[in-house]
mmCIF file of C-alpha atoms in Angstrom:
data_model
loop_
_atom_site.group_PDB
_atom_site.id
_atom_site.type_symbol
_atom_site.label_atom_id
_atom_site.label_comp_id
_atom_site.label_asym_id
_atom_site.label_seq_id
_atom_site.Cartn_x
_atom_site.Cartn_y
_atom_site.Cartn_z
ATOM 1 C CA MET A 3 1.287 15.636 -43.154
ATOM 2 C CA SER A 4 3.938 16.142 -45.809
ATOM 3 C CA ASP A 5 5.335 13.607 -48.245
ATOM 4 C CA THR A 6 8.564 13.649 -46.221
ATOM 5 C CA ASP A 7 6.674 12.572 -43.093
ATOM 6 C CA LEU A 8 5.008 9.752 -45.003
ATOM 7 C CA GLY A 9 8.352 8.613 -46.431
ATOM 8 C CA ALA A 10 9.979 8.519 -43.000
ATOM 9 C CA ARG A 11 7.021 6.649 -41.545
ATOM 10 C CA SER A 12 7.110 4.183 -44.461
ATOM 11 C CA GLU A 13 10.836 3.514 -43.918
ATOM 12 C CA ARG A 14 10.280 2.908 -40.215
ATOM 13 C CA GLY A 15 7.452 0.531 -41.068
ATOM 14 C CA SER A 16 9.763 -1.302 -43.440
ATOM 15 C CA ASP A 17 12.404 -1.582 -40.707
ATOM 16 C CA TYR A 18 9.814 -3.034 -38.367
ATOM 17 C CA ALA A 19 8.611 -5.495 -41.011
ATOM 18 C CA ASP A 20 12.200 -6.637 -41.586
ATOM 19 C CA LEU A 21 12.795 -7.049 -37.862
ATOM 20 C CA SER A 22 9.493 -8.884 -37.446
ATOM 21 C CA ARG A 23 10.402 -11.336 -40.224
ATOM 22 C CA LEU A 24 13.825 -11.893 -38.657
ATOM 23 C CA VAL A 25 12.349 -12.545 -35.199
ATOM 24 C CA ARG A 26 9.678 -14.916 -36.534
ATOM 25 C CA GLY A 27 12.199 -16.690 -38.777
ATOM 26 C CA ALA A 28 14.449 -17.322 -35.773
ATOM 27 C CA GLY A 29 11.514 -18.964 -33.978
ATOM 28 C CA LEU A 30 11.582 -16.471 -31.109
ATOM 29 C CA LEU A 31 7.774 -16.254 -31.014
ATOM 30 C CA ASP A 32 7.129 -20.010 -31.165
ATOM 31 C CA ARG A 33 5.383 -21.652 -28.225
ATOM 32 C CA ARG A 34 7.609 -23.862 -26.108
ATOM 33 C CA PRO A 35 5.299 -26.232 -24.226
ATOM 34 C CA GLY A 36 8.169 -28.378 -22.912
ATOM 35 C CA ARG A 37 9.828 -25.340 -21.375
ATOM 36 C CA TYR A 38 6.591 -24.342 -19.677
ATOM 37 C CA ALA A 39 5.915 -27.872 -18.434
ATOM 38 C CA MET A 40 9.362 -27.894 -16.822
ATOM 39 C CA ARG A 41 8.895 -24.377 -15.453
ATOM 40 C CA ILE A 42 5.501 -25.208 -13.913
ATOM 41 C CA THR A 43 6.813 -28.468 -12.419
ATOM 42 C CA VAL A 44 9.885 -26.825 -10.870
ATOM 43 C CA LEU A 45 7.855 -23.865 -9.618
ATOM 44 C CA LEU A 46 5.244 -26.071 -7.946
ATOM 45 C CA GLY A 47 7.972 -28.237 -6.428
ATOM 46 C CA CYS A 48 9.773 -25.197 -5.038
ATOM 47 C CA LEU A 49 6.531 -23.796 -3.632
ATOM 48 C CA GLY A 50 5.923 -27.135 -1.918
ATOM 49 C CA VAL A 51 9.409 -27.086 -0.375
ATOM 50 C CA VAL A 52 8.938 -23.487 0.810
ATOM 51 C CA GLY A 53 5.572 -24.418 2.326
ATOM 52 C CA VAL A 54 7.110 -27.331 4.221
ATOM 53 C CA MET A 55 10.005 -25.128 5.378
ATOM 54 C CA PHE A 56 7.560 -22.487 6.563
ATOM 55 C CA VAL A 57 5.730 -25.000 8.749
ATOM 56 C CA ARG A 58 8.846 -26.827 9.994
ATOM 57 C CA LEU A 59 10.832 -23.696 10.896
ATOM 58 C CA GLY A 60 8.090 -22.329 13.107
ATOM 59 C CA GLN A 61 8.836 -19.068 14.925
ATOM 60 C CA SER A 62 12.399 -18.504 13.767
ATOM 61 C CA TRP A 63 14.424 -15.789 12.094
ATOM 62 C CA TRP A 64 15.009 -18.306 9.307
ATOM 63 C CA GLN A 65 11.442 -17.520 8.262
ATOM 64 C CA THR A 66 12.919 -14.370 6.682
ATOM 65 C CA ALA A 67 14.830 -16.510 4.178
ATOM 66 C CA THR A 68 11.684 -18.541 3.550
ATOM 67 C CA ALA A 69 9.698 -15.346 2.929
ATOM 68 C CA ALA A 70 12.329 -13.982 0.526
ATOM 69 C CA THR A 71 12.331 -17.264 -1.393
ATOM 70 C CA ALA A 72 8.525 -17.273 -1.487
ATOM 71 C CA ALA A 73 8.569 -13.698 -2.846
ATOM 72 C CA VAL A 74 10.777 -14.768 -5.761
ATOM 73 C CA LEU A 75 8.551 -17.776 -6.447
ATOM 74 C CA PHE A 76 5.365 -15.689 -6.393
ATOM 75 C CA ALA A 77 6.982 -13.234 -8.812
ATOM 76 C CA GLN A 78 7.660 -16.207 -11.097
ATOM 77 C CA LEU A 79 3.991 -17.188 -10.790
ATOM 78 C CA ALA A 80 3.050 -13.679 -11.898
ATOM 79 C CA PHE A 81 5.340 -14.002 -14.945
ATOM 80 C CA LEU A 82 3.709 -17.340 -15.744
ATOM 81 C CA GLY A 83 0.277 -15.672 -15.538
ATOM 82 C CA HIS A 84 1.588 -12.932 -17.844
ATOM 83 C CA ASP A 85 2.637 -15.517 -20.423
ATOM 84 C CA ALA A 86 -0.773 -17.204 -20.119
ATOM 85 C CA GLY A 87 -2.418 -13.825 -20.720
ATOM 86 C CA HIS A 88 -0.410 -13.528 -23.935
ATOM 87 C CA ARG A 89 -1.589 -17.052 -24.948
ATOM 88 C CA GLN A 90 2.016 -18.263 -25.080
ATOM 89 C CA ILE A 91 1.771 -21.455 -23.034
ATOM 90 C CA PHE A 92 -0.914 -23.506 -24.809
ATOM 91 C CA ARG A 93 -2.665 -23.289 -28.170
ATOM 92 C CA SER A 94 -5.986 -23.456 -26.345
ATOM 93 C CA ARG A 95 -7.417 -20.201 -25.016
ATOM 94 C CA LEU A 96 -9.194 -22.132 -22.257
ATOM 95 C CA ALA A 97 -5.998 -23.839 -21.066
ATOM 96 C CA ASN A 98 -4.147 -20.501 -20.971
ATOM 97 C CA ASP A 99 -7.047 -18.938 -19.064
ATOM 98 C CA VAL A 100 -7.075 -21.772 -16.513
ATOM 99 C CA VAL A 101 -3.343 -21.306 -15.855
ATOM 100 C CA GLY A 102 -3.832 -17.532 -15.731
ATOM 101 C CA LEU A 103 -6.709 -17.812 -13.256
ATOM 102 C CA ILE A 104 -4.747 -20.178 -11.017
ATOM 103 C CA CYS A 105 -1.604 -18.018 -11.092
ATOM 104 C CA GLY A 106 -3.485 -14.731 -10.816
ATOM 105 C CA ASN A 107 -6.709 -15.064 -8.875
ATOM 106 C CA LEU A 108 -5.810 -18.068 -6.730
ATOM 107 C CA LEU A 109 -2.086 -17.779 -5.998
ATOM 108 C CA THR A 110 -0.999 -14.144 -6.396
ATOM 109 C CA GLY A 111 -4.229 -12.312 -5.627
ATOM 110 C CA ILE A 112 -4.595 -10.305 -8.837
ATOM 111 C CA SER A 113 -7.670 -10.483 -11.039
ATOM 112 C CA TYR A 114 -6.570 -12.254 -14.213
ATOM 113 C CA GLY A 115 -9.511 -10.890 -16.232
ATOM 114 C CA TRP A 116 -8.809 -7.303 -15.140
ATOM 115 C CA TRP A 117 -5.101 -7.701 -15.831
ATOM 116 C CA VAL A 118 -5.601 -9.146 -19.338
ATOM 117 C CA ASP A 119 -7.975 -6.301 -20.256
ATOM 118 C CA LYS A 120 -5.618 -3.617 -18.915
ATOM 119 C CA HIS A 121 -2.527 -5.218 -20.444
ATOM 120 C CA ASN A 122 -4.165 -5.582 -23.867
ATOM 121 C CA ARG A 123 -5.129 -1.896 -23.777
ATOM 122 C CA HIS A 124 -1.508 -1.107 -22.873
ATOM 123 C CA HIS A 125 -0.271 -3.060 -25.899
ATOM 124 C CA ALA A 126 -2.780 -1.281 -28.138
ATOM 125 C CA HIS A 127 -1.442 2.115 -26.959
ATOM 126 C CA PRO A 128 2.162 1.658 -25.787
ATOM 127 C CA ASN A 129 4.025 4.681 -24.471
ATOM 128 C CA THR A 130 0.819 6.724 -24.322
ATOM 129 C CA GLU A 131 0.186 8.498 -21.053
ATOM 130 C CA GLY A 132 -3.239 7.521 -19.773
ATOM 131 C CA GLY A 133 -3.740 5.119 -22.715
ATOM 132 C CA ALA A 134 -4.010 2.012 -20.583
#
């Protein structure tokens, strides 16, 4: 590796450090427990409404709308599990894991432990084919 390569890499590292400071200074990486409390409450409420609609509609073509709504809600559950896997919801690892297990294993059918391991390997080797 030449000195030129090291200089270019050093400049890129400096750019990243500057960006990282800017992002942290703006509070973009801070936990927002109130936001998550509201998100969880609304999500559970919506799932309850969809469940009631599913039962009340019975054998009807309106079930298609119920299924589409449920699909969006389950995708939101997966995003919530993702945030729990990144330890962004609570300070406590245990609390994040409980939310992750409920969202993953119980409600969306994906192994939370497997996903966290695979996702962490992905973050350790981003944009590497076969790295995660």
